[in-house]
Coordinates of C-alpha atoms in Angstrom, one line a residue:
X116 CA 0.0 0.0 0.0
X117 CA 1.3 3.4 -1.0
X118 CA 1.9 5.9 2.2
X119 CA 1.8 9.8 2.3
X120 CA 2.9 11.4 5.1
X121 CA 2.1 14.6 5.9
X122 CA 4.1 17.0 8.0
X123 CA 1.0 17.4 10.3
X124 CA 1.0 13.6 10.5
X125 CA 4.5 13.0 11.3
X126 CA 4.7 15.5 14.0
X127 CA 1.5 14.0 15.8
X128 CA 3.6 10.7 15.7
X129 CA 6.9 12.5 17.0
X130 CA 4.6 14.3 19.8
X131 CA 2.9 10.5 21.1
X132 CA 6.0 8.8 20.1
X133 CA 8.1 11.7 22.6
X134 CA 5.4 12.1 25.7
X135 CA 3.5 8.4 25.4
X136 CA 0.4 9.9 26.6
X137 CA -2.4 10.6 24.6
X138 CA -3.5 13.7 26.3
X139 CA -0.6 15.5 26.2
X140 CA 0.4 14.6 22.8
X141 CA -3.0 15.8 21.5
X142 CA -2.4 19.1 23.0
X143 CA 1.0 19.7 21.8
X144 CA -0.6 19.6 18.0
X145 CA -3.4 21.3 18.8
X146 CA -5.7 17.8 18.1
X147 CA -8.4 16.6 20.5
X148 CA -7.5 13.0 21.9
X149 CA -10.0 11.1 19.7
X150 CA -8.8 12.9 16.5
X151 CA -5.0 11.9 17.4
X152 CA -5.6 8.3 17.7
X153 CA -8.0 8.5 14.9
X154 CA -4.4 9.8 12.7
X155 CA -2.3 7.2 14.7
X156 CA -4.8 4.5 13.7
X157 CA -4.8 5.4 9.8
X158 CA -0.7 5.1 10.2
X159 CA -1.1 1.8 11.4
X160 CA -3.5 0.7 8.8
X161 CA -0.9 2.3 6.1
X162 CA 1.9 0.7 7.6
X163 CA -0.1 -2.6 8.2
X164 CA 2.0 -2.7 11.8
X165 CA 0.9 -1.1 15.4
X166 CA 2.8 1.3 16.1
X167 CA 2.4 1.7 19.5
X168 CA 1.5 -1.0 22.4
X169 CA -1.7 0.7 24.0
X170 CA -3.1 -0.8 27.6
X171 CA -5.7 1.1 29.7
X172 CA -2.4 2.6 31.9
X173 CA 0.3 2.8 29.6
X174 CA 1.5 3.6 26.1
X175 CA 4.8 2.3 24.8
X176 CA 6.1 2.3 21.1
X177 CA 6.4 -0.8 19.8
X178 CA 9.6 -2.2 17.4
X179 CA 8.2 -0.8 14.0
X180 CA 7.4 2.4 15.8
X181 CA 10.9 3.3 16.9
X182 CA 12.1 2.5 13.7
X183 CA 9.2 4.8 12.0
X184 CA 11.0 7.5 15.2
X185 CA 14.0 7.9 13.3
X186 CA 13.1 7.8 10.1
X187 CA 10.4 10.3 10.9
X188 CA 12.7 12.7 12.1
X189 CA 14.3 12.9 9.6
X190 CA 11.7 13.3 7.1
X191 CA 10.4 16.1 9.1
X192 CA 13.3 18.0 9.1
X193 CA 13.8 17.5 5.1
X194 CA 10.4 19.1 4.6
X195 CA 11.1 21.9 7.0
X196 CA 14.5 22.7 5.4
X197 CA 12.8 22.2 2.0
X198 CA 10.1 24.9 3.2
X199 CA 12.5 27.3 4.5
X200 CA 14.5 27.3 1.1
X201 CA 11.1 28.0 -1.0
X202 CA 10.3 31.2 1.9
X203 CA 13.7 32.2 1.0
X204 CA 13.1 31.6 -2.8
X205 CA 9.8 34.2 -2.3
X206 CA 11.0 36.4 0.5
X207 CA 14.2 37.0 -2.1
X208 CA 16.5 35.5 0.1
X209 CA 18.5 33.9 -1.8
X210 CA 18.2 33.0 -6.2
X211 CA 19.5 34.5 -9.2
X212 CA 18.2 36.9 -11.8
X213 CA 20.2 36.1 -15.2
X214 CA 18.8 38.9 -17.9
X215 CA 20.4 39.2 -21.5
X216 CA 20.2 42.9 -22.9
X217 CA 22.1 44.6 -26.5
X218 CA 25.0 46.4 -25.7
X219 CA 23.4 50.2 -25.7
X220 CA 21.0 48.9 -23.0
X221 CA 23.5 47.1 -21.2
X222 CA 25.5 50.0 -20.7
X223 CA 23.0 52.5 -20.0
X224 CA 20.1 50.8 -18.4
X225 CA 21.2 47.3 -16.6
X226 CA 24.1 49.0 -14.7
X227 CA 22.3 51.0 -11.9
X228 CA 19.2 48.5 -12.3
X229 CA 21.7 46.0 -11.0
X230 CA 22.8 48.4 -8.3
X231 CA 19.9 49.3 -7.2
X232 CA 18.5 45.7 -6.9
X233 CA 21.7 44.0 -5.6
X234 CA 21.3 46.9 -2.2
X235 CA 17.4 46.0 -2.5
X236 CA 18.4 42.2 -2.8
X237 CA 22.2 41.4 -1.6
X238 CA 21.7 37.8 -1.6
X239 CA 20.8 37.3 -5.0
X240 CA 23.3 36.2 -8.0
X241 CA 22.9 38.6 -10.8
X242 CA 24.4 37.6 -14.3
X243 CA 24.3 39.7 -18.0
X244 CA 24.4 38.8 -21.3
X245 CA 25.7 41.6 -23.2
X246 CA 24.5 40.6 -26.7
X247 CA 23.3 41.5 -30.1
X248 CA 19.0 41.3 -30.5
X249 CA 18.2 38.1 -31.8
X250 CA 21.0 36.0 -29.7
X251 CA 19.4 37.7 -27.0
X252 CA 15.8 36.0 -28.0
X253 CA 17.4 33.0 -28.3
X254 CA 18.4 33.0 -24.8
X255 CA 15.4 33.5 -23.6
X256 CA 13.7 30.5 -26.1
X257 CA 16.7 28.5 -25.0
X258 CA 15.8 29.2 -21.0
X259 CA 19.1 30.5 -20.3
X260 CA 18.5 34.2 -19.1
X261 CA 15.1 35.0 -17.2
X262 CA 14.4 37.8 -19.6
X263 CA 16.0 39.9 -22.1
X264 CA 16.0 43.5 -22.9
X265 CA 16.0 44.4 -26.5
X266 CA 14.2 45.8 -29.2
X267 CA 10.7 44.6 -30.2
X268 CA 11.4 41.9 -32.9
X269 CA 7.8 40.0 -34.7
X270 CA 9.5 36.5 -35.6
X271 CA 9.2 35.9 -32.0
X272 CA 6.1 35.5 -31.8
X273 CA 6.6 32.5 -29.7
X274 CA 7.6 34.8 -27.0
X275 CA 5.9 37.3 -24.5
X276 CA 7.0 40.8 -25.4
X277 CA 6.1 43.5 -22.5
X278 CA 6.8 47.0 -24.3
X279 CA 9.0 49.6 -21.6
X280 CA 9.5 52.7 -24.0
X281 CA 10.8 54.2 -27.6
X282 CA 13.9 55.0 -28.9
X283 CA 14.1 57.5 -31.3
X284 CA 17.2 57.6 -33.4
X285 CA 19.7 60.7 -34.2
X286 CA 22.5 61.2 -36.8
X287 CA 26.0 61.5 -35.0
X288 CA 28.4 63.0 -37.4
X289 CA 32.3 64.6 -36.3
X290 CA 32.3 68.2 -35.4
X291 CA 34.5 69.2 -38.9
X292 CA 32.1 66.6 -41.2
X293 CA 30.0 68.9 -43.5
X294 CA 26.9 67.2 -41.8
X295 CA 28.7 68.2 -38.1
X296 CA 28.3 72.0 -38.5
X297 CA 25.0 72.3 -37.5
X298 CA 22.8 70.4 -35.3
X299 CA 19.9 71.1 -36.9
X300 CA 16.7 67.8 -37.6
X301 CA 18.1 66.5 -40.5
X302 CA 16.3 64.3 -43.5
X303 CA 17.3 61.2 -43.7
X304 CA 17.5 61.3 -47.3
X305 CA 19.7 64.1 -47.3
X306 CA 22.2 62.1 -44.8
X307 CA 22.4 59.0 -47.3
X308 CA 25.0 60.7 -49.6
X309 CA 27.7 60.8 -47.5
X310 CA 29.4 57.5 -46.3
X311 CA 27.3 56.1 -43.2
X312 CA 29.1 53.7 -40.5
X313 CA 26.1 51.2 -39.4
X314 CA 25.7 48.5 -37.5
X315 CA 25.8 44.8 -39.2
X316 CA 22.8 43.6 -40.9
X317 CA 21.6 41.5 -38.8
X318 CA 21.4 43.7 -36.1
X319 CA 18.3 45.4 -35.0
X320 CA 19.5 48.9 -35.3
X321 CA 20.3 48.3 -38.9
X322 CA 17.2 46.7 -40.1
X323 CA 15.2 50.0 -38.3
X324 CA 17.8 51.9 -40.8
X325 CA 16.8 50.1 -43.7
X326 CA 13.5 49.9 -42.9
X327 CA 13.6 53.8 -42.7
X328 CA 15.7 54.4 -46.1
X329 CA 13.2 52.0 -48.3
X330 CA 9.9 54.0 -46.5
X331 CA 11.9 56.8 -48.3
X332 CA 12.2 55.0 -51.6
X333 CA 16.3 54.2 -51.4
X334 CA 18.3 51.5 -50.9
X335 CA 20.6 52.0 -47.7
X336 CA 24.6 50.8 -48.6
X337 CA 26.9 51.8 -45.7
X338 CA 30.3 52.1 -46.3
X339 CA 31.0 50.4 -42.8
X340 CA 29.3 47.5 -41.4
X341 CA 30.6 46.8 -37.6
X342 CA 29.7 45.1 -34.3
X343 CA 30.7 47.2 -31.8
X344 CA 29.4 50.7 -30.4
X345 CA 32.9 52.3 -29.9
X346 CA 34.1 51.0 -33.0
X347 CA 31.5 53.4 -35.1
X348 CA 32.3 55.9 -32.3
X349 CA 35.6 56.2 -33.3
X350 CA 35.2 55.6 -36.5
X351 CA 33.0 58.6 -36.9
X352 CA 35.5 60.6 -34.9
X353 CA 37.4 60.1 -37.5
X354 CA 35.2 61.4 -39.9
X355 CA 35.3 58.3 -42.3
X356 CA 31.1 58.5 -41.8
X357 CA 28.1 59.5 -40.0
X358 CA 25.8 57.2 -37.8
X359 CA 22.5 56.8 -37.9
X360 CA 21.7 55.4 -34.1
X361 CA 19.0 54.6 -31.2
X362 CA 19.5 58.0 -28.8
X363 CA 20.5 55.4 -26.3
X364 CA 23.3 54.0 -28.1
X365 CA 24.1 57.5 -28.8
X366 CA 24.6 58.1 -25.1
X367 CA 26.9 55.2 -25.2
X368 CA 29.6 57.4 -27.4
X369 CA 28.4 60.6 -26.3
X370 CA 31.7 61.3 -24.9
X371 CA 33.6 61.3 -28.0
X372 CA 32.3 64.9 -29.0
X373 CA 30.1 64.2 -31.2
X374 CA 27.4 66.2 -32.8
X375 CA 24.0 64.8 -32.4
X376 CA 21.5 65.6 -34.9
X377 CA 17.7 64.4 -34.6
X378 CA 16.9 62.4 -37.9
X379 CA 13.3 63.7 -39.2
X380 CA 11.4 62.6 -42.3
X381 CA 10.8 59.9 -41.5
X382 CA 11.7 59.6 -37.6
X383 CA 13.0 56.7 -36.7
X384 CA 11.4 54.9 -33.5
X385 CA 12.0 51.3 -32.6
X386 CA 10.6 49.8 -29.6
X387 CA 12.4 49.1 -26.0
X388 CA 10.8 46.1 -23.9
X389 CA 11.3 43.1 -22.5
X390 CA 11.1 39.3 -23.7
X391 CA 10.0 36.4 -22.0
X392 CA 9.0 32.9 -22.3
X393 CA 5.2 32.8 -22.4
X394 CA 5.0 29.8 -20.6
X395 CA 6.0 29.4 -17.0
X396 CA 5.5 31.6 -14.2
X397 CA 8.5 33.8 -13.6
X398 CA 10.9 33.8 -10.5
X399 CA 10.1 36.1 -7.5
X400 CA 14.0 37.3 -8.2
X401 CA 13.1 37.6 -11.6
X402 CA 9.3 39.6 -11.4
X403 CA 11.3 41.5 -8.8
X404 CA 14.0 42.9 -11.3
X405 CA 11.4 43.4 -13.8
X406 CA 9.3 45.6 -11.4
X407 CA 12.2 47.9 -10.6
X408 CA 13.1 48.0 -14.5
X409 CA 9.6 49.0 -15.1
X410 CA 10.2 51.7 -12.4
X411 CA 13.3 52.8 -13.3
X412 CA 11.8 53.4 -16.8
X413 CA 8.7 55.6 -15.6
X414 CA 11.0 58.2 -13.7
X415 CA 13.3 58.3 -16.8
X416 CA 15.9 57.7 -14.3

């Protein structure tokens, strides 16, 4: 016969095995006397073995019972650590938070989200994934990251996509470029003859960019195609281009004195939010972190 113990069980067991009396047992677990040897006759039945020797004057435990003693103990204090681990689980005492994000919002957004959740949170692991869009939906498909921060992206529509804001992209362009002088909205169009330093094409920023330049009725050709932020940074320092860029991967090489120009005609918004599976309920670490993203978004801090 299959036996399920329950924690309420094994302690009434404990209690009878621990003060042999009936009475005081039944107290200690808050059961009246004939409920408590209604329980202690259901283990027996289970069992299919008396657990206790039972005379009008006495109570003893018999041999099964002080075997079921130790083994009970023991599987009372498994459950009991197991139950403090899940409180700490939900009262955020302890778990991780693993979230991938592209490289812009890794540098300007996760940074003091991580800061201010690690002195919210100090005992929880925290781990990024610095990483272009769509690796960064594959980490969330693959279950590897909790969530991922990235731009909005429809060929995952497997996934659950909570929008957070928009990014509105700018022209960066070296202070002595002919496009540099002024800081002036400028038409995309009239940015398209002069060499342009863009992202790679598989990238999310540069599919917005095309996207942009066919609405216009061209055909974007960079001169550059790169990976990396402070490459075009420098790159455009150097004047071989202009950038067409999210404002917050602007702020990422802002410190290269560059002059930022708002891109008009069309302008160029591409969506800031966060993926997750759809299946699954999150973490409490992990619906934690998204609540003070959230947050952090709404004060524009």
């Amino acid at each position: 016969m299959e036996i399920n113990l329950s924690a309420r069980e094994l302690r009434a067991f404990l209690a009878l095995a621990d003060t042999l009396s009936f009475s005081k047992a039944a107290q200690q677990v808050c059961l009246s006397q004939s409920a408590l040897s209604t329980l202690i006759g259901r283990l027996e039945e289970g069992f299919g073995s008396r657990l206790f020797s039972r005379t009008t004057r006495s109570v003893a435990l018999s041999a099964a019972g002080e075997v079921l003693v130790l083994h009970a103990q023991q599987l009372l204090a498994d459950i009991e650590r197991s139950a403090a681990a899940v409180r700490d689980v939900t009262a955020l005492h302890r778990g991780r938070v693993a979230l991938a994000a592209m490289p812009s919002l890794a540098a300007r957004l996760v940074p003091r989200l991580f800061r201010v959740f690690h002195a919210r949170h100090p005992d929880i692991a925290l781990s990024l994934a610095d990483t272009l869009s769509e690796p960064a939906f594959e980490l969330v498909r693959q279950g590897r990251v909790d969530f991922a921060i990235t731009a909005a992206n429809p060929a995952y529509q497997d996934l659950e996509y909570i929008p957070l804001t928009t990014d509105e992209f700018v022209l960066l362009a070296a202070p002595g470029h002919p496009l540099g002088r002024d800081s002036s909205p400028i038409r995309l169009p009239e940015t398209l003859p002069y060499p342009h330093i863009s992202m790679s094409r598989h990238t999310s920023v540069r599919q917005y960019v095309d996207a942009a330049a066919l609405q216009a009725g061209i055909n974007f050709y960079p001169a550059f195609e790169v990976d990396h932020l402070a490459t075009i940074g420098a790159m455009v320092v150097e004047e071989l281009g202009v950038a067409a860029l999210p404002s917050l991967a602007a702020d990422v090489i802002a410190s290269a004195g560059l002059v930022r120009r708002e891109l008009v005609d069309p302008v160029i918004r591409r969506s800031i939010g966060v993926v997750r599976r759809s299946e699954g309920a999150p973490t409490p670490a992990a619906q934690a972190m998204l609540a003070l993203l959230q947050e952090q978004i709404a004060d524009g801090s």
